[in-house]
């Protein structure tokens, strides 16, 4: 599809260029004609002023014309023919062909075409041929249309040839990668399982000095590194270093193109970790989002003892994709989990938000006072995560603080506060929830009713004593809360 899109774009660009080259001279000629007409209109008043003089000249002329009315038809025919030829010449002069070619060259071309027809064509075809030439030169728009048709045919042919070439080249490249990839896989497997020694394996790794072949071999090693575990895994970096393939990855990591940098970082992280550590530190603040994210993930992978020490030097944002990837690495590789409460004082709000999520997930109850402080944050998302942490960590002593913050919060955060009372509330909080059920919006009433219903048996009995006059929607709210599908 990418090659087809390129071909279509090429066709459109060529067509626009051609049409611009055709229309621009016509616009210039139209502009000149307007100037000429304007000049004629300016000269018209002079002719009006001299009308008396012209009338004096016209009178004798008319008398002479009357005397010579009886002219021979043989004498008038050449005159008519001359007038017709002059009109045709004038018509030709302003034809479309004259925009591109001078009138002299047009006449020369026409003469040559007629001479060719007289010499080479049979008499029966000659008349039709001459008629076609006359019409083409008299109505040169037909010639322009023919040129346009030929141009588009040539353009389409060029695009199709280009598309065919790119498709063949792509297929050839894929076939090349498939053949050498399969050959390298077999050689490496034989070496790993001890079927051949290194000298013989090196001989079988054909054309390994070729740049494209080295890229194929690196991709094979990356695939084996992801799938082999245990003792077999140690062979992969050994082969990588023996063939000096780390130099190829280092060049990629230092490239000015972001996608090449990312690829180089991934290869060094998995196949040459000891050489990647120093370089990764310089890339955790890279201005490109993709490079920075990959460098941060690599830092956590390579520094299992203190995976989040790069937070101290982080100047760029800690993106959500990096947060998700880091969380996945922590769980997959059993990386020791640090106390995230100490990161809640960092200036980057996304580091604080990530820390709140990790505190909630790993149930870290150390320094919960730092978690409670986050409800005073200016960021709505940070406050939301703090309310969620208070709920999930069951911080019962924060109930009064939540009630105090309720009125000034957004609707989303109000709902999260009400959800927290379902787990940490008691009978003392009934009055607060009752007031929400009377004055709040439908969604707030529903969440307050749910918290009251599940908070305690006492609150459930109290809510059932209310009348429809006090809370008109009470029966509907309770029916919704009691429904197990909700």
mmCIF file of N, CA and C in Angstrom, residues 4-115:
data_model
loop_
_atom_site.group_PDB
_atom_site.id
_atom_site.type_symbol
_atom_site.label_atom_id
_atom_site.label_comp_id
_atom_site.label_asym_id
_atom_site.label_seq_id
_atom_site.Cartn_x
_atom_site.Cartn_y
_atom_site.Cartn_z
ATOM 1 N N UNK A 4 1.960 1.939 -3.525
ATOM 2 C CA UNK A 4 0.845 2.407 -4.337
ATOM 3 C C UNK A 4 0.532 3.862 -4.041
ATOM 4 N N UNK A 5 0.566 4.231 -2.771
ATOM 5 C CA UNK A 5 0.330 5.626 -2.400
ATOM 6 C C UNK A 5 1.395 6.538 -2.989
ATOM 7 N N UNK A 6 2.650 6.080 -2.960
ATOM 8 C CA UNK A 6 3.733 6.869 -3.552
ATOM 9 C C UNK A 6 3.516 7.064 -5.047
ATOM 10 N N UNK A 7 3.075 6.005 -5.728
ATOM 11 C CA UNK A 7 2.848 6.085 -7.172
ATOM 12 C C UNK A 7 1.723 7.063 -7.502
ATOM 13 N N UNK A 8 0.636 7.007 -6.748
ATOM 14 C CA UNK A 8 -0.488 7.922 -6.988
ATOM 15 C C UNK A 8 -0.077 9.362 -6.744
ATOM 16 N N UNK A 9 0.671 9.594 -5.676
ATOM 17 C CA UNK A 9 1.151 10.950 -5.390
ATOM 18 C C UNK A 9 2.052 11.468 -6.494
ATOM 19 N N UNK A 10 2.897 10.598 -7.031
ATOM 20 C CA UNK A 10 3.788 10.980 -8.125
ATOM 21 C C UNK A 10 2.992 11.377 -9.357
ATOM 22 N N UNK A 11 1.942 10.619 -9.649
ATOM 23 C CA UNK A 11 1.082 10.925 -10.799
ATOM 24 C C UNK A 11 0.409 12.277 -10.627
ATOM 25 N N UNK A 12 -0.100 12.548 -9.434
ATOM 26 C CA UNK A 12 -0.786 13.822 -9.173
ATOM 27 C C UNK A 12 0.174 14.993 -9.301
ATOM 28 N N UNK A 13 1.373 14.863 -8.748
ATOM 29 C CA UNK A 13 2.354 15.950 -8.808
ATOM 30 C C UNK A 13 2.747 16.261 -10.245
ATOM 31 N N UNK A 14 3.016 15.217 -11.022
ATOM 32 C CA UNK A 14 3.380 15.435 -12.424
ATOM 33 C C UNK A 14 2.249 16.100 -13.208
ATOM 34 N N UNK A 15 1.022 15.702 -12.925
ATOM 35 C CA UNK A 15 -0.127 16.284 -13.628
ATOM 36 C C UNK A 15 -0.287 17.752 -13.283
ATOM 37 N N UNK A 16 -0.124 18.092 -12.007
ATOM 38 C CA UNK A 16 -0.258 19.496 -11.593
ATOM 39 C C UNK A 16 0.821 20.358 -12.232
ATOM 40 N N UNK A 17 2.056 19.832 -12.284
ATOM 41 C CA UNK A 17 3.152 20.588 -12.892
ATOM 42 C C UNK A 17 2.874 20.849 -14.365
ATOM 43 N N UNK A 18 2.377 19.819 -15.054
ATOM 44 C CA UNK A 18 2.088 19.981 -16.489
ATOM 45 C C UNK A 18 0.973 20.994 -16.713
ATOM 46 N N UNK A 19 -0.101 20.880 -15.936
ATOM 47 C CA UNK A 19 -1.225 21.808 -16.114
ATOM 48 C C UNK A 19 -0.820 23.239 -15.794
ATOM 49 N N UNK A 20 0.035 23.423 -14.797
ATOM 50 C CA UNK A 20 0.523 24.768 -14.474
ATOM 51 C C UNK A 20 1.343 25.347 -15.622
ATOM 52 N N UNK A 21 2.185 24.491 -16.240
ATOM 53 C CA UNK A 21 3.012 24.948 -17.364
ATOM 54 C C UNK A 21 2.160 25.315 -18.574
ATOM 55 N N UNK A 22 0.954 24.686 -18.662
ATOM 56 C CA UNK A 22 0.064 24.993 -19.789
ATOM 57 C C UNK A 22 -0.736 26.251 -19.519
ATOM 58 N N UNK A 23 -1.286 26.377 -18.315
ATOM 59 C CA UNK A 23 -2.207 27.476 -18.019
ATOM 60 C C UNK A 23 -1.500 28.795 -17.766
ATOM 61 N N UNK A 24 -0.268 28.756 -17.292
ATOM 62 C CA UNK A 24 0.411 30.014 -16.986
ATOM 63 C C UNK A 24 0.632 30.884 -18.220
ATOM 64 N N UNK A 25 1.155 30.333 -19.356
ATOM 65 C CA UNK A 25 1.281 31.177 -20.557
ATOM 66 C C UNK A 25 -0.052 31.693 -21.053
ATOM 67 N N UNK A 26 -1.147 30.897 -20.902
ATOM 68 C CA UNK A 26 -2.454 31.369 -21.333
ATOM 69 C C UNK A 26 -2.901 32.552 -20.490
ATOM 70 N N UNK A 27 -2.628 32.509 -19.211
ATOM 71 C CA UNK A 27 -2.991 33.623 -18.348
ATOM 72 C C UNK A 27 -2.231 34.880 -18.735
ATOM 73 N N UNK A 28 -0.943 34.708 -19.078
ATOM 74 C CA UNK A 28 -0.143 35.859 -19.490
ATOM 75 C C UNK A 28 -0.691 36.461 -20.773
ATOM 76 N N UNK A 29 -1.069 35.584 -21.741
ATOM 77 C CA UNK A 29 -1.604 36.081 -23.007
ATOM 78 C C UNK A 29 -2.931 36.800 -22.785
ATOM 79 N N UNK A 30 -3.789 36.257 -21.898
ATOM 80 C CA UNK A 30 -5.061 36.907 -21.613
ATOM 81 C C UNK A 30 -4.852 38.280 -20.996
ATOM 82 N N UNK A 31 -3.846 38.377 -20.152
ATOM 83 C CA UNK A 31 -3.533 39.662 -19.539
ATOM 84 C C UNK A 31 -3.108 40.675 -20.601
ATOM 85 N N UNK A 32 -2.267 40.229 -21.544
ATOM 86 C CA UNK A 32 -1.822 41.139 -22.617
ATOM 87 C C UNK A 32 -2.990 41.580 -23.486
ATOM 88 N N UNK A 33 -3.914 40.651 -23.781
ATOM 89 C CA UNK A 33 -5.086 41.012 -24.590
ATOM 90 C C UNK A 33 -5.955 42.040 -23.883
ATOM 91 N N UNK A 34 -6.076 41.918 -22.559
ATOM 92 C CA UNK A 34 -6.849 42.902 -21.810
ATOM 93 C C UNK A 34 -6.218 44.280 -21.895
ATOM 94 N N UNK A 35 -4.880 44.321 -21.833
ATOM 95 C CA UNK A 35 -4.191 45.612 -21.959
ATOM 96 C C UNK A 35 -4.415 46.214 -23.336
ATOM 97 N N UNK A 36 -4.384 45.353 -24.371
ATOM 98 C CA UNK A 36 -4.603 45.847 -25.746
ATOM 99 C C UNK A 36 -6.006 46.398 -25.903
ATOM 100 N N UNK A 37 -7.021 45.677 -25.368
ATOM 101 C CA UNK A 37 -8.395 46.155 -25.453
ATOM 102 C C UNK A 37 -8.583 47.451 -24.691
ATOM 103 N N UNK A 38 -7.923 47.550 -23.558
ATOM 104 C CA UNK A 38 -8.014 48.789 -22.788
ATOM 105 C C UNK A 38 -7.459 49.964 -23.587
ATOM 106 N N UNK A 39 -6.350 49.709 -24.321
ATOM 107 C CA UNK A 39 -5.764 50.769 -25.157
ATOM 108 C C UNK A 39 -6.705 51.196 -26.264
ATOM 109 N N UNK A 40 -7.408 50.255 -26.848
ATOM 110 C CA UNK A 40 -8.364 50.581 -27.929
ATOM 111 C C UNK A 40 -9.499 51.435 -27.388
ATOM 112 N N UNK A 41 -9.995 51.060 -26.195
ATOM 113 C CA UNK A 41 -11.094 51.828 -25.596
ATOM 114 C C UNK A 41 -10.678 53.246 -25.272
ATOM 115 N N UNK A 42 -9.418 53.423 -24.882
ATOM 116 C CA UNK A 42 -8.932 54.773 -24.572
ATOM 117 C C UNK A 42 -8.892 55.635 -25.819
ATOM 118 N N UNK A 43 -8.584 55.004 -26.979
ATOM 119 C CA UNK A 43 -8.474 55.769 -28.226
ATOM 120 C C UNK A 43 -9.821 56.078 -28.858
ATOM 121 N N UNK A 44 -10.944 55.519 -28.385
ATOM 122 C CA UNK A 44 -12.256 55.724 -29.002
ATOM 123 C C UNK A 44 -12.728 57.174 -28.971
ATOM 124 N N UNK A 45 -12.517 57.945 -27.919
ATOM 125 C CA UNK A 45 -12.983 59.341 -27.930
ATOM 126 C C UNK A 45 -12.412 60.158 -29.080
ATOM 127 N N UNK A 46 -11.159 59.884 -29.527
ATOM 128 C CA UNK A 46 -10.577 60.638 -30.634
ATOM 129 C C UNK A 46 -11.370 60.431 -31.910
ATOM 130 N N UNK A 47 -11.860 59.206 -32.118
ATOM 131 C CA UNK A 47 -12.622 58.914 -33.341
ATOM 132 C C UNK A 47 -13.945 59.633 -33.327
ATOM 133 N N UNK A 48 -14.539 59.812 -32.116
ATOM 134 C CA UNK A 48 -15.825 60.528 -32.031
ATOM 135 C C UNK A 48 -15.659 61.987 -32.387
ATOM 136 N N UNK A 49 -14.536 62.576 -31.909
ATOM 137 C CA UNK A 49 -14.301 63.992 -32.175
ATOM 138 C C UNK A 49 -14.082 64.265 -33.646
ATOM 139 N N UNK A 50 -13.521 63.313 -34.388
ATOM 140 C CA UNK A 50 -13.223 63.520 -35.811
ATOM 141 C C UNK A 50 -14.295 62.945 -36.723
ATOM 142 N N UNK A 51 -15.507 62.741 -36.189
ATOM 143 C CA UNK A 51 -16.569 62.115 -36.995
ATOM 144 C C UNK A 51 -16.960 62.982 -38.185
ATOM 145 N N UNK A 52 -16.915 64.323 -38.023
ATOM 146 C CA UNK A 52 -17.290 65.206 -39.132
ATOM 147 C C UNK A 52 -16.332 65.050 -40.284
ATOM 148 N N UNK A 53 -15.053 64.948 -39.982
ATOM 149 C CA UNK A 53 -14.038 64.802 -41.020
ATOM 150 C C UNK A 53 -14.234 63.494 -41.760
ATOM 151 N N UNK A 54 -14.558 62.434 -40.989
ATOM 152 C CA UNK A 54 -14.743 61.133 -41.622
ATOM 153 C C UNK A 54 -15.944 61.155 -42.543
ATOM 154 N N UNK A 55 -17.019 61.836 -42.162
ATOM 155 C CA UNK A 55 -18.213 61.921 -43.006
ATOM 156 C C UNK A 55 -17.904 62.608 -44.324
ATOM 157 N N UNK A 56 -17.022 63.615 -44.236
ATOM 158 C CA UNK A 56 -16.634 64.321 -45.462
ATOM 159 C C UNK A 56 -15.870 63.414 -46.388
ATOM 160 N N UNK A 57 -15.099 62.516 -45.850
ATOM 161 C CA UNK A 57 -14.306 61.607 -46.687
ATOM 162 C C UNK A 57 -15.170 60.486 -47.222
ATOM 163 N N UNK A 58 -16.157 60.041 -46.415
ATOM 164 C CA UNK A 58 -16.992 58.891 -46.807
ATOM 165 C C UNK A 58 -17.877 59.214 -47.997
ATOM 166 N N UNK A 59 -18.368 60.457 -48.098
ATOM 167 C CA UNK A 59 -19.306 60.818 -49.180
ATOM 168 C C UNK A 59 -18.725 60.583 -50.557
ATOM 169 N N UNK A 60 -17.538 61.133 -50.901
ATOM 170 C CA UNK A 60 -16.961 60.854 -52.229
ATOM 171 C C UNK A 60 -16.694 59.374 -52.440
ATOM 172 N N UNK A 61 -16.347 58.699 -51.345
ATOM 173 C CA UNK A 61 -16.047 57.271 -51.473
ATOM 174 C C UNK A 61 -17.281 56.477 -51.881
ATOM 175 N N UNK A 62 -18.405 56.848 -51.293
ATOM 176 C CA UNK A 62 -19.650 56.157 -51.656
ATOM 177 C C UNK A 62 -19.998 56.372 -53.115
ATOM 178 N N UNK A 63 -19.762 57.598 -53.641
ATOM 179 C CA UNK A 63 -20.034 57.853 -55.048
ATOM 180 C C UNK A 63 -19.171 56.984 -55.933
ATOM 181 N N UNK A 64 -17.919 56.848 -55.564
ATOM 182 C CA UNK A 64 -17.022 56.006 -56.364
ATOM 183 C C UNK A 64 -17.447 54.547 -56.313
ATOM 184 N N UNK A 65 -17.968 54.163 -55.190
ATOM 185 C CA UNK A 65 -18.417 52.774 -55.051
ATOM 186 C C UNK A 65 -19.612 52.485 -55.931
ATOM 187 N N UNK A 66 -20.532 53.440 -56.029
ATOM 188 C CA UNK A 66 -21.719 53.267 -56.887
ATOM 189 C C UNK A 66 -21.329 53.125 -58.347
ATOM 190 N N UNK A 67 -20.342 53.940 -58.752
ATOM 191 C CA UNK A 67 -19.908 53.886 -60.148
ATOM 192 C C UNK A 67 -19.281 52.548 -60.490
ATOM 193 N N UNK A 68 -18.669 51.898 -59.548
ATOM 194 C CA UNK A 68 -17.936 50.635 -59.808
ATOM 195 C C UNK A 68 -18.678 49.407 -59.276
ATOM 196 N N UNK A 69 -20.022 49.497 -59.185
ATOM 197 C CA UNK A 69 -20.774 48.351 -58.658
ATOM 198 C C UNK A 69 -20.754 47.168 -59.606
ATOM 199 N N UNK A 70 -20.707 47.444 -60.927
ATOM 200 C CA UNK A 70 -20.799 46.358 -61.903
ATOM 201 C C UNK A 70 -19.423 45.758 -62.139
ATOM 202 N N UNK A 71 -18.909 45.118 -61.122
ATOM 203 C CA UNK A 71 -17.604 44.446 -61.261
ATOM 204 C C UNK A 71 -17.798 43.010 -61.674
ATOM 205 N N UNK A 72 -16.790 42.470 -62.325
ATOM 206 C CA UNK A 72 -16.827 41.087 -62.781
ATOM 207 C C UNK A 72 -16.696 40.148 -61.578
ATOM 208 N N UNK A 73 -17.452 39.045 -61.612
ATOM 209 C CA UNK A 73 -17.372 38.073 -60.511
ATOM 210 C C UNK A 73 -15.983 37.464 -60.408
ATOM 211 N N UNK A 74 -15.294 37.385 -61.579
ATOM 212 C CA UNK A 74 -13.918 36.849 -61.563
ATOM 213 C C UNK A 74 -12.985 37.758 -60.811
ATOM 214 N N UNK A 75 -13.305 39.083 -60.820
ATOM 215 C CA UNK A 75 -12.447 40.020 -60.085
ATOM 216 C C UNK A 75 -12.735 39.984 -58.593
ATOM 217 N N UNK A 76 -14.010 39.763 -58.219
ATOM 218 C CA UNK A 76 -14.363 39.773 -56.791
ATOM 219 C C UNK A 76 -13.937 38.492 -56.065
ATOM 220 N N UNK A 77 -13.888 37.375 -56.752
ATOM 221 C CA UNK A 77 -13.548 36.091 -56.094
ATOM 222 C C UNK A 77 -12.153 36.086 -55.463
ATOM 223 N N UNK A 78 -11.128 36.564 -56.179
ATOM 224 C CA UNK A 78 -9.810 36.607 -55.529
ATOM 225 C C UNK A 78 -9.806 37.482 -54.296
ATOM 226 N N UNK A 79 -10.605 38.588 -54.350
ATOM 227 C CA UNK A 79 -10.645 39.463 -53.180
ATOM 228 C C UNK A 79 -11.232 38.725 -51.974
ATOM 229 N N UNK A 80 -12.353 37.995 -52.218
ATOM 230 C CA UNK A 80 -12.973 37.224 -51.154
ATOM 231 C C UNK A 80 -12.025 36.163 -50.601
ATOM 232 N N UNK A 81 -11.325 35.540 -51.526
ATOM 233 C CA UNK A 81 -10.372 34.501 -51.112
ATOM 234 C C UNK A 81 -9.268 35.085 -50.248
ATOM 235 N N UNK A 82 -8.823 36.298 -50.644
ATOM 236 C CA UNK A 82 -7.764 36.969 -49.877
ATOM 237 C C UNK A 82 -8.257 37.311 -48.489
ATOM 238 N N UNK A 83 -9.512 37.791 -48.420
ATOM 239 C CA UNK A 83 -10.080 38.141 -47.109
ATOM 240 C C UNK A 83 -10.193 36.903 -46.235
ATOM 241 N N UNK A 84 -10.690 35.790 -46.827
ATOM 242 C CA UNK A 84 -10.816 34.547 -46.052
ATOM 243 C C UNK A 84 -9.479 34.063 -45.528
ATOM 244 N N UNK A 85 -8.470 34.133 -46.393
ATOM 245 C CA UNK A 85 -7.142 33.673 -45.959
ATOM 246 C C UNK A 85 -6.590 34.565 -44.857
ATOM 247 N N UNK A 86 -6.870 35.859 -44.951
ATOM 248 C CA UNK A 86 -6.382 36.771 -43.900
ATOM 249 C C UNK A 86 -7.093 36.496 -42.579
ATOM 250 N N UNK A 87 -8.411 36.165 -42.654
ATOM 251 C CA UNK A 87 -9.132 35.829 -41.434
ATOM 252 C C UNK A 87 -8.574 34.564 -40.792
ATOM 253 N N UNK A 88 -8.295 33.563 -41.650
ATOM 254 C CA UNK A 88 -7.712 32.315 -41.118
ATOM 255 C C UNK A 88 -6.355 32.580 -40.484
ATOM 256 N N UNK A 89 -5.586 33.473 -41.140
ATOM 257 C CA UNK A 89 -4.262 33.777 -40.610
ATOM 258 C C UNK A 89 -4.378 34.484 -39.260
ATOM 259 N N UNK A 90 -5.384 35.391 -39.191
ATOM 260 C CA UNK A 90 -5.609 36.080 -37.928
ATOM 261 C C UNK A 90 -6.063 35.090 -36.846
ATOM 262 N N UNK A 91 -6.938 34.153 -37.264
ATOM 263 C CA UNK A 91 -7.417 33.125 -36.331
ATOM 264 C C UNK A 91 -6.259 32.252 -35.824
ATOM 265 N N UNK A 92 -5.371 31.915 -36.790
ATOM 266 C CA UNK A 92 -4.203 31.108 -36.422
ATOM 267 C C UNK A 92 -3.271 31.877 -35.508
ATOM 268 N N UNK A 93 -3.228 33.160 -35.743
ATOM 269 C CA UNK A 93 -2.302 33.986 -34.970
ATOM 270 C C UNK A 93 -2.660 33.965 -33.488
ATOM 271 N N UNK A 94 -3.972 33.838 -33.225
ATOM 272 C CA UNK A 94 -4.423 33.830 -31.846
ATOM 273 C C UNK A 94 -4.813 32.434 -31.369
ATOM 274 N N UNK A 95 -4.352 31.409 -32.057
ATOM 275 C CA UNK A 95 -4.654 30.049 -31.655
ATOM 276 C C UNK A 95 -3.817 29.653 -30.445
ATOM 277 N N UNK A 96 -4.164 28.495 -29.887
ATOM 278 C CA UNK A 96 -3.453 28.027 -28.687
ATOM 279 C C UNK A 96 -2.011 27.680 -29.007
ATOM 280 N N UNK A 97 -1.773 27.204 -30.249
ATOM 281 C CA UNK A 97 -0.395 26.832 -30.612
ATOM 282 C C UNK A 97 0.534 28.021 -30.580
ATOM 283 N N UNK A 98 -0.002 29.220 -30.904
ATOM 284 C CA UNK A 98 0.872 30.404 -30.941
ATOM 285 C C UNK A 98 1.373 30.793 -29.560
ATOM 286 N N UNK A 99 0.755 30.228 -28.512
ATOM 287 C CA UNK A 99 1.240 30.499 -27.150
ATOM 288 C C UNK A 99 2.600 29.845 -26.938
ATOM 289 N N UNK A 100 2.778 28.678 -27.550
ATOM 290 C CA UNK A 100 4.001 27.909 -27.317
ATOM 291 C C UNK A 100 5.006 28.029 -28.472
ATOM 292 N N UNK A 101 4.503 28.188 -29.725
ATOM 293 C CA UNK A 101 5.366 28.189 -30.909
ATOM 294 C C UNK A 101 5.026 29.414 -31.763
ATOM 295 N N UNK A 102 6.017 29.976 -32.404
ATOM 296 C CA UNK A 102 5.787 31.146 -33.260
ATOM 297 C C UNK A 102 4.989 30.754 -34.513
ATOM 298 N N UNK A 103 4.302 31.758 -35.107
ATOM 299 C CA UNK A 103 3.489 31.506 -36.302
ATOM 300 C C UNK A 103 4.327 30.975 -37.462
ATOM 301 N N UNK A 104 5.538 31.457 -37.577
ATOM 302 C CA UNK A 104 6.422 31.016 -38.660
ATOM 303 C C UNK A 104 6.713 29.521 -38.559
ATOM 304 N N UNK A 105 7.008 29.066 -37.361
ATOM 305 C CA UNK A 105 7.312 27.645 -37.163
ATOM 306 C C UNK A 105 6.067 26.776 -37.374
ATOM 307 N N UNK A 106 4.910 27.331 -36.997
ATOM 308 C CA UNK A 106 3.662 26.601 -37.231
ATOM 309 C C UNK A 106 3.445 26.382 -38.725
ATOM 310 N N UNK A 107 3.661 27.434 -39.528
ATOM 311 C CA UNK A 107 3.499 27.324 -40.982
ATOM 312 C C UNK A 107 4.500 26.342 -41.579
ATOM 313 N N UNK A 108 5.739 26.382 -41.061
ATOM 314 C CA UNK A 108 6.762 25.451 -41.552
ATOM 315 C C UNK A 108 6.376 24.005 -41.254
ATOM 316 N N UNK A 109 5.860 23.763 -40.053
ATOM 317 C CA UNK A 109 5.447 22.417 -39.689
ATOM 318 C C UNK A 109 4.292 21.954 -40.571
ATOM 319 N N UNK A 110 3.342 22.843 -40.776
ATOM 320 C CA UNK A 110 2.201 22.493 -41.608
ATOM 321 C C UNK A 110 2.638 22.167 -43.030
ATOM 322 N N UNK A 111 3.555 22.967 -43.579
ATOM 323 C CA UNK A 111 4.065 22.743 -44.940
ATOM 324 C C UNK A 111 4.762 21.387 -45.040
ATOM 325 N N UNK A 112 5.549 21.046 -44.043
ATOM 326 C CA UNK A 112 6.261 19.766 -44.044
ATOM 327 C C UNK A 112 5.287 18.591 -43.986
ATOM 328 N N UNK A 113 4.241 18.730 -43.152
ATOM 329 C CA UNK A 113 3.260 17.650 -43.059
ATOM 330 C C UNK A 113 2.513 17.455 -44.377
ATOM 331 N N UNK A 114 2.169 18.570 -45.055
ATOM 332 C CA UNK A 114 1.484 18.470 -46.348
ATOM 333 C C UNK A 114 2.402 17.849 -47.396
ATOM 334 N N UNK A 115 3.673 18.276 -47.392
ATOM 335 C CA UNK A 115 4.642 17.722 -48.348
ATOM 336 C C UNK A 115 4.839 16.227 -48.126
#
